[in-house]
PDB file of C-alpha atoms and ligand atoms in Angstrom:
ATOM      1  CA  MET A  15       0.000   0.000   0.000  1.00 79.00           C
ATOM      2  CA  PRO A  16       1.395   3.413  -0.912  1.00 86.00           C
ATOM      3  CA  PRO A  17       1.360   5.980   1.909  1.00 94.00           C
ATOM      4  CA  TYR A  18      -1.689   8.239   2.194  1.00 97.00           C
ATOM      5  CA  VAL A  19       0.330  11.406   1.698  1.00 98.00           C
ATOM      6  CA  GLU A  20       3.474  11.436  -0.357  1.00 97.00           C
ATOM      7  CA  ALA A  21       5.321  14.682  -1.002  1.00 96.00           C
ATOM      8  CA  ARG A  22       8.515  14.612  -3.024  1.00 95.00           C
ATOM      9  CA  GLY A  23      10.841  17.544  -3.526  1.00 94.00           C
ATOM     10  CA  LEU A  24       8.244  20.220  -2.866  1.00 97.00           C
ATOM     11  CA  PHE A  25       9.228  23.776  -3.633  1.00 97.00           C
ATOM     12  CA  LYS A  26       7.140  26.845  -3.056  1.00 98.00           C
ATOM     13  CA  ILE A  27       8.410  30.186  -4.203  1.00 97.00           C
ATOM     14  CA  TYR A  28       6.441  33.340  -3.483  1.00 96.00           C
ATOM     15  CA  GLN A  29       7.077  36.408  -5.561  1.00 92.00           C
ATOM     16  CA  VAL A  30       6.946  39.544  -3.424  1.00 90.00           C
ATOM     17  CA  ALA A  31       7.511  42.645  -5.519  1.00 89.00           C
ATOM     18  CA  ASP A  32      10.792  41.755  -7.261  1.00 90.00           C
ATOM     19  CA  LEU A  33      11.939  39.462  -4.458  1.00 93.00           C
ATOM     20  CA  GLU A  34      11.566  35.688  -4.395  1.00 93.00           C
ATOM     21  CA  VAL A  35      10.765  34.027  -1.072  1.00 94.00           C
ATOM     22  CA  VAL A  36      11.475  30.308  -1.024  1.00 95.00           C
ATOM     23  CA  ALA A  37       9.006  28.938   1.529  1.00 97.00           C
ATOM     24  CA  LEU A  38       9.592  25.236   0.768  1.00 97.00           C
ATOM     25  CA  GLN A  39      12.973  23.994  -0.435  1.00 95.00           C
ATOM     26  CA  GLY A  40      12.657  20.442  -1.708  1.00 94.00           C
ATOM     27  CA  LEU A  41      10.558  19.039   1.113  1.00 96.00           C
ATOM     28  CA  ASP A  42       9.927  15.288   1.318  1.00 95.00           C
ATOM     29  CA  LEU A  43       7.149  13.942   3.507  1.00 95.00           C
ATOM     30  CA  THR A  44       5.255  10.693   3.907  1.00 96.00           C
ATOM     31  CA  ILE A  45       2.168  10.234   6.068  1.00 97.00           C
ATOM     32  CA  GLU A  46       0.309   6.972   6.577  1.00 96.00           C
ATOM     33  CA  ALA A  47      -3.495   6.800   6.610  1.00 95.00           C
ATOM     34  CA  GLY A  48      -4.845   7.269  10.123  1.00 94.00           C
ATOM     35  CA  GLU A  49      -1.664   8.853  11.435  1.00 95.00           C
ATOM     36  CA  LEU A  50      -1.721  11.909  13.679  1.00 95.00           C
ATOM     37  CA  VAL A  51       1.243  14.016  12.684  1.00 96.00           C
ATOM     38  CA  ALA A  52       2.404  17.235  14.280  1.00 95.00           C
ATOM     39  CA  ILE A  53       4.444  19.701  12.244  1.00 96.00           C
ATOM     40  CA  VAL A  54       6.600  21.966  14.368  1.00 94.00           C
ATOM     41  CA  GLY A  55       9.157  24.612  13.502  1.00 92.00           C
ATOM     42  CA  ALA A  56      10.039  28.250  13.956  1.00 91.00           C
ATOM     43  CA  SER A  57       7.868  30.977  12.534  1.00 92.00           C
ATOM     44  CA  GLY A  58       8.518  31.354   8.811  1.00 93.00           C
ATOM     45  CA  SER A  59       9.833  27.804   8.370  1.00 95.00           C
ATOM     46  CA  GLY A  60       7.089  26.881   5.885  1.00 96.00           C
ATOM     47  CA  LYS A  61       4.528  25.066   8.035  1.00 95.00           C
ATOM     48  CA  THR A  62       1.454  26.943   6.845  1.00 95.00           C
ATOM     49  CA  THR A  63       2.650  26.786   3.253  1.00 96.00           C
ATOM     50  CA  LEU A  64       2.890  23.012   3.515  1.00 97.00           C
ATOM     51  CA  LEU A  65      -0.543  22.749   5.123  1.00 96.00           C
ATOM     52  CA  ASN A  66      -2.106  24.921   2.423  1.00 96.00           C
ATOM     53  CA  ILE A  67      -0.603  22.702  -0.263  1.00 97.00           C
ATOM     54  CA  LEU A  68      -1.842  19.552   1.511  1.00 97.00           C
ATOM     55  CA  GLY A  69      -5.295  21.102   1.637  1.00 96.00           C
ATOM     56  CA  GLY A  70      -5.339  22.123  -2.007  1.00 96.00           C
ATOM     57  CA  LEU A  71      -5.487  25.824  -1.125  1.00 94.00           C
ATOM     58  CA  ASP A  72      -2.170  26.431  -2.813  1.00 94.00           C
ATOM     59  CA  VAL A  73      -0.067  24.587  -5.371  1.00 95.00           C
ATOM     60  CA  PRO A  74       3.680  23.955  -5.194  1.00 97.00           C
ATOM     61  CA  SER A  75       6.069  25.688  -7.588  1.00 97.00           C
ATOM     62  CA  ALA A  76       7.776  22.339  -8.207  1.00 97.00           C
ATOM     63  CA  GLY A  77       7.722  18.814  -6.889  1.00 97.00           C
ATOM     64  CA  ARG A  78       4.999  16.257  -6.526  1.00 96.00           C
ATOM     65  CA  ILE A  79       2.307  15.742  -3.934  1.00 97.00           C
ATOM     66  CA  VAL A  80      -0.174  12.894  -3.849  1.00 97.00           C
ATOM     67  CA  VAL A  81      -2.931  12.590  -1.226  1.00 98.00           C
ATOM     68  CA  GLY A  82      -4.891   9.346  -1.419  1.00 96.00           C
ATOM     69  CA  GLU A  83      -5.815   8.956  -5.069  1.00 95.00           C
ATOM     70  CA  TYR A  84      -5.342  12.650  -5.832  1.00 97.00           C
ATOM     71  CA  ASP A  85      -2.218  13.904  -7.530  1.00 97.00           C
ATOM     72  CA  LEU A  86      -2.603  17.509  -6.434  1.00 96.00           C
ATOM     73  CA  THR A  87      -0.111  18.868  -8.933  1.00 94.00           C
ATOM     74  CA  ARG A  88      -2.201  17.521 -11.809  1.00 94.00           C
ATOM     75  CA  LEU A  89      -5.689  18.514 -10.713  1.00 94.00           C
ATOM     76  CA  SER A  90      -7.541  21.227 -12.604  1.00 93.00           C
ATOM     77  CA  GLU A  91      -8.713  24.254 -10.632  1.00 92.00           C
ATOM     78  CA  HIS A  92     -12.207  22.763 -10.615  1.00 95.00           C
ATOM     79  CA  ALA A  93     -11.030  19.349  -9.398  1.00 95.00           C
ATOM     80  CA  LEU A  94      -8.942  21.040  -6.701  1.00 95.00           C
ATOM     81  CA  VAL A  95     -12.050  22.810  -5.384  1.00 93.00           C
ATOM     82  CA  ARG A  96     -13.825  19.466  -5.173  1.00 93.00           C
ATOM     83  CA  TYR A  97     -10.820  17.876  -3.501  1.00 96.00           C
ATOM     84  CA  ARG A  98     -10.854  20.631  -0.880  1.00 94.00           C
ATOM     85  CA  ARG A  99     -14.542  20.267  -0.220  1.00 90.00           C
ATOM     86  CA  GLU A 100     -14.761  16.489  -0.096  1.00 92.00           C
ATOM     87  CA  GLN A 101     -11.411  15.311   1.152  1.00 96.00           C
ATOM     88  CA  VAL A 102     -10.233  17.928   3.629  1.00 96.00           C
ATOM     89  CA  GLY A 103     -11.447  19.509   6.845  1.00 95.00           C
ATOM     90  CA  PHE A 104      -9.705  22.683   8.036  1.00 95.00           C
ATOM     91  CA  ILE A 105      -9.358  24.173  11.481  1.00 94.00           C
ATOM     92  CA  TRP A 106      -7.730  27.587  11.785  1.00 87.00           C
ATOM     93  CA  GLN A 107      -6.101  29.250  14.739  1.00 83.00           C
ATOM     94  CA  GLN A 108      -8.650  32.029  15.093  1.00 81.00           C
ATOM     95  CA  PRO A 109     -11.992  30.605  16.237  1.00 75.00           C
ATOM     96  CA  ALA A 110     -13.618  33.488  14.343  1.00 76.00           C
ATOM     97  CA  ARG A 111     -12.327  32.126  11.045  1.00 83.00           C
ATOM     98  CA  ASN A 112     -13.881  28.731  11.745  1.00 90.00           C
ATOM     99  CA  LEU A 113     -17.389  29.706  12.811  1.00 94.00           C
ATOM    100  CA  LEU A 114     -20.081  32.117  11.689  1.00 95.00           C
ATOM    101  CA  PRO A 115     -20.926  34.225  14.748  1.00 94.00           C
ATOM    102  CA  TYR A 116     -24.617  34.723  13.971  1.00 95.00           C
ATOM    103  CA  LEU A 117     -25.327  31.001  13.524  1.00 96.00           C
ATOM    104  CA  SER A 118     -25.945  28.530  16.350  1.00 97.00           C
ATOM    105  CA  VAL A 119     -23.611  25.600  16.954  1.00 97.00           C
ATOM    106  CA  THR A 120     -26.008  23.295  15.113  1.00 97.00           C
ATOM    107  CA  GLN A 121     -26.371  25.688  12.187  1.00 97.00           C
ATOM    108  CA  ASN A 122     -22.599  26.048  11.928  1.00 97.00           C
ATOM    109  CA  ILE A 123     -22.113  22.289  11.847  1.00 97.00           C
ATOM    110  CA  GLU A 124     -24.943  21.764   9.366  1.00 97.00           C
ATOM    111  CA  LEU A 125     -23.860  24.536   7.005  1.00 96.00           C
ATOM    112  CA  PRO A 126     -21.350  22.456   5.007  1.00 94.00           C
ATOM    113  CA  MET A 127     -23.946  19.677   4.821  1.00 96.00           C
ATOM    114  CA  LEU A 128     -26.565  22.137   3.600  1.00 95.00           C
ATOM    115  CA  LEU A 129     -24.198  23.384   0.886  1.00 92.00           C
ATOM    116  CA  ALA A 130     -23.457  19.787  -0.094  1.00 92.00           C
ATOM    117  CA  GLY A 131     -27.173  19.104  -0.484  1.00 95.00           C
ATOM    118  CA  LEU A 132     -27.706  16.638   2.363  1.00 96.00           C
ATOM    119  CA  SER A 133     -31.314  16.071   3.420  1.00 97.00           C
ATOM    120  CA  PRO A 134     -32.578  17.637   6.667  1.00 97.00           C
ATOM    121  CA  ALA A 135     -32.861  14.213   8.303  1.00 97.00           C
ATOM    122  CA  GLU A 136     -29.316  13.279   7.338  1.00 97.00           C
ATOM    123  CA  ARG A 137     -28.030  16.664   8.557  1.00 97.00           C
ATOM    124  CA  ARG A 138     -29.711  16.227  11.927  1.00 96.00           C
ATOM    125  CA  ARG A 139     -28.381  12.705  12.286  1.00 97.00           C
ATOM    126  CA  ARG A 140     -24.801  13.660  11.444  1.00 96.00           C
ATOM    127  CA  CYS A 141     -24.889  16.806  13.534  1.00 97.00           C
ATOM    128  CA  ALA A 142     -26.067  14.935  16.615  1.00 96.00           C
ATOM    129  CA  ALA A 143     -23.312  12.342  16.184  1.00 95.00           C
ATOM    130  CA  LEU A 144     -20.672  15.067  15.735  1.00 94.00           C
ATOM    131  CA  LEU A 145     -21.880  17.040  18.753  1.00 95.00           C
ATOM    132  CA  THR A 146     -21.539  13.911  20.845  1.00 93.00           C
ATOM    133  CA  ALA A 147     -18.137  13.131  19.356  1.00 90.00           C
ATOM    134  CA  VAL A 148     -16.784  16.568  20.327  1.00 91.00           C
ATOM    135  CA  GLY A 149     -18.524  16.511  23.712  1.00 91.00           C
ATOM    136  CA  LEU A 150     -20.913  19.400  23.116  1.00 93.00           C
ATOM    137  CA  ALA A 151     -24.317  17.752  22.945  1.00 92.00           C
ATOM    138  CA  GLY A 152     -25.606  20.251  25.513  1.00 94.00           C
ATOM    139  CA  LYS A 153     -24.580  23.314  23.474  1.00 95.00           C
ATOM    140  CA  ALA A 154     -26.509  22.697  20.267  1.00 95.00           C
ATOM    141  CA  THR A 155     -28.397  25.990  20.327  1.00 96.00           C
ATOM    142  CA  ALA A 156     -25.618  28.202  21.713  1.00 97.00           C
ATOM    143  CA  ARG A 157     -23.969  30.904  19.597  1.00 96.00           C
ATOM    144  CA  PRO A 158     -20.182  30.893  19.257  1.00 94.00           C
ATOM    145  CA  ASP A 159     -19.747  33.945  21.521  1.00 94.00           C
ATOM    146  CA  GLU A 160     -21.504  32.062  24.312  1.00 95.00           C
ATOM    147  CA  LEU A 161     -18.794  29.397  24.212  1.00 94.00           C
ATOM    148  CA  SER A 162     -15.268  29.290  25.616  1.00 91.00           C
ATOM    149  CA  GLY A 163     -12.299  29.267  23.224  1.00 90.00           C
ATOM    150  CA  GLY A 164     -11.862  25.538  23.712  1.00 90.00           C
ATOM    151  CA  GLU A 165     -15.529  24.879  23.038  1.00 93.00           C
ATOM    152  CA  GLN A 166     -15.347  27.005  19.909  1.00 93.00           C
ATOM    153  CA  GLN A 167     -12.443  24.926  18.610  1.00 91.00           C
ATOM    154  CA  ARG A 168     -14.451  21.780  19.367  1.00 93.00           C
ATOM    155  CA  VAL A 169     -17.326  23.122  17.299  1.00 95.00           C
ATOM    156  CA  ALA A 170     -14.809  24.047  14.600  1.00 95.00           C
ATOM    157  CA  THR A 171     -13.652  20.444  14.659  1.00 94.00           C
ATOM    158  CA  ALA A 172     -17.222  19.236  14.186  1.00 95.00           C
ATOM    159  CA  VAL A 173     -17.655  21.680  11.274  1.00 95.00           C
ATOM    160  CA  ALA A 174     -14.435  20.433   9.708  1.00 95.00           C
ATOM    161  CA  LEU A 175     -15.679  16.843   9.965  1.00 94.00           C
ATOM    162  CA  ALA A 176     -19.228  17.608   8.805  1.00 94.00           C
ATOM    163  CA  LEU A 177     -18.753  15.901   5.443  1.00 94.00           C
ATOM    164  CA  ASP A 178     -16.589  13.095   6.819  1.00 93.00           C
ATOM    165  CA  PRO A 179     -13.322  14.069   5.129  1.00 95.00           C
ATOM    166  CA  PRO A 180     -10.488  11.549   5.448  1.00 96.00           C
ATOM    167  CA  LEU A 181      -7.975  14.347   6.121  1.00 97.00           C
ATOM    168  CA  LEU A 182      -8.107  16.922   8.910  1.00 96.00           C
ATOM    169  CA  LEU A 183      -5.690  19.862   8.755  1.00 97.00           C
ATOM    170  CA  ALA A 184      -5.271  22.192  11.703  1.00 95.00           C
ATOM    171  CA  ASP A 185      -3.053  25.286  11.704  1.00 94.00           C
ATOM    172  CA  GLU A 186      -2.135  26.281  15.275  1.00 91.00           C
ATOM    173  CA  PRO A 187      -5.546  25.107  16.544  1.00 91.00           C
ATOM    174  CA  THR A 188      -4.565  25.631  20.158  1.00 89.00           C
ATOM    175  CA  GLY A 189      -2.670  28.876  19.628  1.00 86.00           C
ATOM    176  CA  GLU A 190      -5.219  30.998  21.462  1.00 85.00           C
ATOM    177  CA  LEU A 191      -6.093  28.521  24.213  1.00 87.00           C
ATOM    178  CA  ASP A 192      -4.699  28.081  27.711  1.00 89.00           C
ATOM    179  CA  THR A 193      -2.547  25.022  28.359  1.00 89.00           C
ATOM    180  CA  GLU A 194      -5.240  22.881  29.909  1.00 88.00           C
ATOM    181  CA  THR A 195      -7.866  23.617  27.256  1.00 88.00           C
ATOM    182  CA  ALA A 196      -5.270  23.100  24.523  1.00 89.00           C
ATOM    183  CA  ALA A 197      -4.510  19.655  25.916  1.00 89.00           C
ATOM    184  CA  GLU A 198      -8.217  18.789  25.835  1.00 88.00           C
ATOM    185  CA  VAL A 199      -8.516  19.792  22.196  1.00 88.00           C
ATOM    186  CA  LEU A 200      -5.461  17.719  21.302  1.00 90.00           C
ATOM    187  CA  VAL A 201      -6.879  14.690  23.108  1.00 91.00           C
ATOM    188  CA  LEU A 202     -10.076  15.181  21.115  1.00 90.00           C
ATOM    189  CA  PHE A 203      -8.071  15.134  17.869  1.00 89.00           C
ATOM    190  CA  ARG A 204      -6.403  11.949  18.944  1.00 91.00           C
ATOM    191  CA  HIS A 205      -9.744  10.360  19.754  1.00 90.00           C
ATOM    192  CA  LEU A 206     -11.269  11.401  16.421  1.00 87.00           C
ATOM    193  CA  CYS A 207      -8.243  10.177  14.586  1.00 85.00           C
ATOM    194  CA  ARG A 208      -8.542   6.764  16.190  1.00 88.00           C
ATOM    195  CA  SER A 209     -12.315   6.366  16.252  1.00 89.00           C
ATOM    196  CA  ARG A 210     -13.033   7.692  12.749  1.00 88.00           C
ATOM    197  CA  GLY A 211      -9.818   6.760  11.018  1.00 91.00           C
ATOM    198  CA  VAL A 212      -9.155  10.373  10.089  1.00 94.00           C
ATOM    199  CA  THR A 213      -5.595  11.339   9.188  1.00 96.00           C
ATOM    200  CA  VAL A 214      -4.720  14.455  11.178  1.00 96.00           C
ATOM    201  CA  VAL A 215      -1.974  16.982  10.493  1.00 97.00           C
ATOM    202  CA  ILE A 216      -1.522  19.654  13.143  1.00 95.00           C
ATOM    203  CA  VAL A 217       0.796  22.597  12.712  1.00 94.00           C
ATOM    204  CA  THR A 218       1.744  23.863  16.116  1.00 89.00           C
ATOM    205  CA  HIS A 219       4.142  25.611  18.455  1.00 81.00           C
ATOM    206  CA  ASP A 220       2.535  23.729  21.310  1.00 80.00           C
ATOM    207  CA  LEU A 221       4.885  21.047  22.567  1.00 80.00           C
ATOM    208  CA  ALA A 222       1.976  19.378  24.402  1.00 82.00           C
ATOM    209  CA  VAL A 223       1.189  17.937  21.007  1.00 84.00           C
ATOM    210  CA  THR A 224       4.096  15.537  21.367  1.00 80.00           C
ATOM    211  CA  ALA A 225       1.978  13.694  23.940  1.00 83.00           C
ATOM    212  CA  VAL A 226      -0.735  12.865  21.393  1.00 90.00           C
ATOM    213  CA  ALA A 227       1.062  12.755  18.040  1.00 93.00           C
ATOM    214  CA  ASP A 228       2.212   9.536  16.401  1.00 94.00           C
ATOM    215  CA  ARG A 229       5.036  11.527  14.882  1.00 94.00           C
ATOM    216  CA  VAL A 230       6.424  15.008  15.368  1.00 94.00           C
ATOM    217  CA  ILE A 231       8.054  16.395  12.246  1.00 95.00           C
ATOM    218  CA  ARG A 232      10.303  19.406  12.556  1.00 94.00           C
ATOM    219  CA  ILE A 233      10.609  21.745   9.604  1.00 95.00           C
ATOM    220  CA  ARG A 234      13.482  24.140   9.179  1.00 94.00           C
ATOM    221  CA  ASP A 235      13.927  26.484   6.239  1.00 93.00           C
ATOM    222  CA  GLY A 236      11.298  24.720   4.172  1.00 94.00           C
ATOM    223  CA  ARG A 237      12.589  21.180   4.619  1.00 94.00           C
ATOM    224  CA  VAL A 238      12.067  18.344   7.069  1.00 94.00           C
ATOM    225  CA  SER A 239      15.025  18.454   9.421  1.00 93.00           C
ATOM    226  CA  SER A 240      14.174  15.903  12.082  1.00 92.00           C
ATOM    227  CA  GLU A 241      11.414  13.769  13.477  1.00 92.00           C
ATOM    228  CA  ALA A 242      10.443  11.932  16.624  1.00 91.00           C
ATOM    229  CA  VAL A 243       8.249   8.869  16.531  1.00 89.00           C
ATOM    230  CA  ARG A 244       5.839   8.190  19.372  1.00 85.00           C
ATOM    231  CA  GLY A 245       7.505   6.076  22.013  1.00 79.00           C
ATOM    232  CA  ASP A 246      11.019   7.123  21.020  1.00 79.00           C
ATOM    233  CA  ARG A 247      12.826   9.292  23.472  1.00 77.00           C
ATOM    234  CA  GLU A 248      15.056  10.644  20.797  1.00 84.00           C
ATOM    235  CA  GLU A 249      14.521  13.065  17.963  1.00 86.00           C
ATOM    236  CA  PHE A 250      16.117  11.749  14.783  1.00 90.00           C
ATOM    237  CA  VAL A 251      17.711  13.732  12.009  1.00 91.00           C
ATOM    238  CA  VAL A 252      16.053  13.000   8.672  1.00 91.00           C
ATOM    239  CA  ILE A 253      18.236  12.259   5.673  1.00 89.00           C
ATOM    240  CA  ASP A 254      16.310  12.646   2.439  1.00 85.00           C
ATOM    241  CA  ARG A 255      16.520  10.348  -0.557  1.00 82.00           C
ATOM    242  CA  LEU A 256      19.246  12.523  -2.067  1.00 85.00           C
ATOM    243  CA  GLY A 257      21.373  12.086   1.051  1.00 87.00           C
ATOM    244  CA  ARG A 258      20.827  15.610   2.347  1.00 88.00           C
ATOM    245  CA  LEU A 259      20.420  16.377   6.019  1.00 89.00           C
ATOM    246  CA  GLN A 260      20.164  19.462   8.186  1.00 89.00           C
ATOM    247  CA  LEU A 261      22.531  19.400  11.119  1.00 89.00           C
ATOM    248  CA  PRO A 262      21.006  20.511  14.396  1.00 86.00           C
ATOM    249  CA  ALA A 263      21.978  24.169  14.764  1.00 86.00           C
ATOM    250  CA  THR A 264      23.557  23.524  18.161  1.00 89.00           C
ATOM    251  CA  LEU A 265      25.999  20.969  16.701  1.00 90.00           C
ATOM    252  CA  ARG A 266      26.675  23.133  13.694  1.00 91.00           C
ATOM    253  CA  ASP A 267      27.620  26.029  15.960  1.00 92.00           C
ATOM    254  CA  GLN A 268      29.486  23.993  18.566  1.00 94.00           C
ATOM    255  CA  TYR A 269      31.705  22.295  15.979  1.00 91.00           C
ATOM    256  CA  GLY A 270      31.881  25.149  13.510  1.00 90.00           C
ATOM    257  CA  LEU A 271      30.310  22.984  10.792  1.00 91.00           C
ATOM    258  CA  VAL A 272      29.777  25.553   8.090  1.00 89.00           C
ATOM    259  CA  GLY A 273      31.284  25.313   4.638  1.00 88.00           C
ATOM    260  CA  ARG A 274      33.643  22.463   3.876  1.00 91.00           C
ATOM    261  CA  ALA A 275      33.659  19.495   6.211  1.00 91.00           C
ATOM    262  CA  ARG A 276      35.101  16.014   6.303  1.00 93.00           C
ATOM    263  CA  VAL A 277      32.799  12.987   6.377  1.00 93.00           C
ATOM    264  CA  ALA A 278      34.161   9.531   7.098  1.00 93.00           C
ATOM    265  CA  ALA A 279      33.104   6.147   8.350  1.00 94.00           C
ATOM    266  CA  ALA A 280      34.078   5.587  11.953  1.00 90.00           C
ATOM    267  CA  GLY A 281      33.256   1.994  12.793  1.00 92.00           C
ATOM    268  CA  ASP A 282      29.500   1.749  13.179  1.00 94.00           C
ATOM    269  CA  HIS A 283      28.854   5.447  12.621  1.00 94.00           C
ATOM    270  CA  VAL A 284      29.779   8.324  10.391  1.00 93.00           C
ATOM    271  CA  GLY A 285      31.779  11.287  11.613  1.00 93.00           C
ATOM    272  CA  ILE A 286      31.565  14.850  10.356  1.00 93.00           C
ATOM    273  CA  TRP A 287      34.167  17.431  11.294  1.00 92.00           C
ATOM    274  CA  PRO A 288      35.273  20.752   9.899  1.00 91.00           C
ATOM    275  CA  ALA A 289      37.907  20.722   7.205  1.00 90.00           C
ATOM    276  CA  PRO A 290      40.591  23.373   7.401  1.00 85.00           C
ATOM    277  CA  GLN A 291      39.004  26.436   5.843  1.00 73.00           C
ATOM    278  CA  GLU A 292      40.898  28.212   3.116  1.00 70.00           C
TER     279      GLU A 292
HETATM  280  P1  LIG B 301       5.150  29.283   9.085  1.00 78.19           P
HETATM  281  O1  LIG B 301       3.722  28.868   8.959  1.00 78.19           O
HETATM  282  O2  LIG B 301       6.071  28.163   9.427  1.00 78.19           O
HETATM  283  O3  LIG B 301       5.327  30.447  10.001  1.00 78.19           O
HETATM  284  P2  LIG B 301       4.846  30.140   6.332  1.00 78.19           P
HETATM  285  O4  LIG B 301       4.594  28.909   5.557  1.00 78.19           O
HETATM  286  O5  LIG B 301       3.670  30.988   6.644  1.00 78.19           O
HETATM  287  O6  LIG B 301       5.655  29.766   7.660  1.00 78.19           O
HETATM  288  O7  LIG B 301       5.890  31.044   5.554  1.00 78.19           O
HETATM  289  C1  LIG B 301       7.123  30.568   5.038  1.00 78.19           C
HETATM  290  C2  LIG B 301       7.814  31.706   4.314  1.00 78.19           C
HETATM  291  O8  LIG B 301       7.080  32.079   3.166  1.00 78.19           O
HETATM  292  C3  LIG B 301       7.955  32.967   5.148  1.00 78.19           C
HETATM  293  O9  LIG B 301       9.157  33.571   4.820  1.00 78.19           O
HETATM  294  C4  LIG B 301       6.787  33.801   4.686  1.00 78.19           C
HETATM  295  O10 LIG B 301       7.065  35.162   4.851  1.00 78.19           O
HETATM  296  C5  LIG B 301       6.667  33.425   3.236  1.00 78.19           C
HETATM  297  N1  LIG B 301       5.274  33.492   2.744  1.00 78.19           N
HETATM  298  C6  LIG B 301       4.239  32.739   3.170  1.00 78.19           C
HETATM  299  N2  LIG B 301       3.117  33.030   2.498  1.00 78.19           N
HETATM  300  C7  LIG B 301       3.434  34.005   1.625  1.00 78.19           C
HETATM  301  C8  LIG B 301       2.711  34.736   0.619  1.00 78.19           C
HETATM  302  N3  LIG B 301       1.434  34.515   0.396  1.00 78.19           N
HETATM  303  N4  LIG B 301       3.391  35.665  -0.087  1.00 78.19           N
HETATM  304  C9  LIG B 301       4.692  35.873   0.133  1.00 78.19           C
HETATM  305  N5  LIG B 301       5.447  35.223   1.034  1.00 78.19           N
HETATM  306  C10 LIG B 301       4.831  34.296   1.780  1.00 78.19           C
HETATM  307 MG1  LIG B 302       2.015  29.566   9.965  1.00 78.19          MG
END
């Protein structure tokens, strides 16, 4: 079975005035179906760009990305819109971007179903199941501003799952929540991921996510630099299929590993040390 998400050599270049910003620099990424993956990295490292490409909101400048049976680089604009609507649920950092303030919780959750043409009976059935799944059965008639931030993100999660997409993408979903509430939302993601088989990708600064993620992938300068798999204590450097790796900045600085370096086998490992600079 091929992986659910396969990204190979993704580049994204933004043109700003007469300047080019390279947001992704040959990024490789593989995600299995049903995995809960956290993407972490400094601000500006390319996390949102990657998420937007995964969600079909943006297309890469080069490289290949396949999600399920969709080769996103080959879809027409029209097919990409359908992909977005049917295959992906989004949750944004700002609760306000996820929910319509003048609609009730139920109306918010049913809106995507209404637009997709589901019958009233089917909408009610799905909405009730989603409200239970996100633990808000008692808040069906509330308006978003009557809910806490955590509750709003739970409703947002229900909205994102309204049409049962196989992929859930969340960009800093806990960014505006306190630690405890953030942890609750993350546990909810984990539960949904397991109970509904949804593949979840969370972009986050929140290190609490490491407690729920199957894999934490660190992005630096538009490439995957390291990852930690659930259960491992260690974070591993990732070497891509071209043999490239990003040294942890601390080692680079400590050993002065910039420019020319020597690489050699040293028994069961490989050593890297600075070459005399000219
Ligand atoms: P992150 O989400 O990790 O903070 P982003 O993916 O938003 O990073 O941005 C990566 C880089 O691309 C940054 O340098 C950012 O300024 C630039 N960038 C992102 N989106 C745009 C855009 N629409 N136009 C121009 N530059 C952009
Ligand atoms: Mg971002």
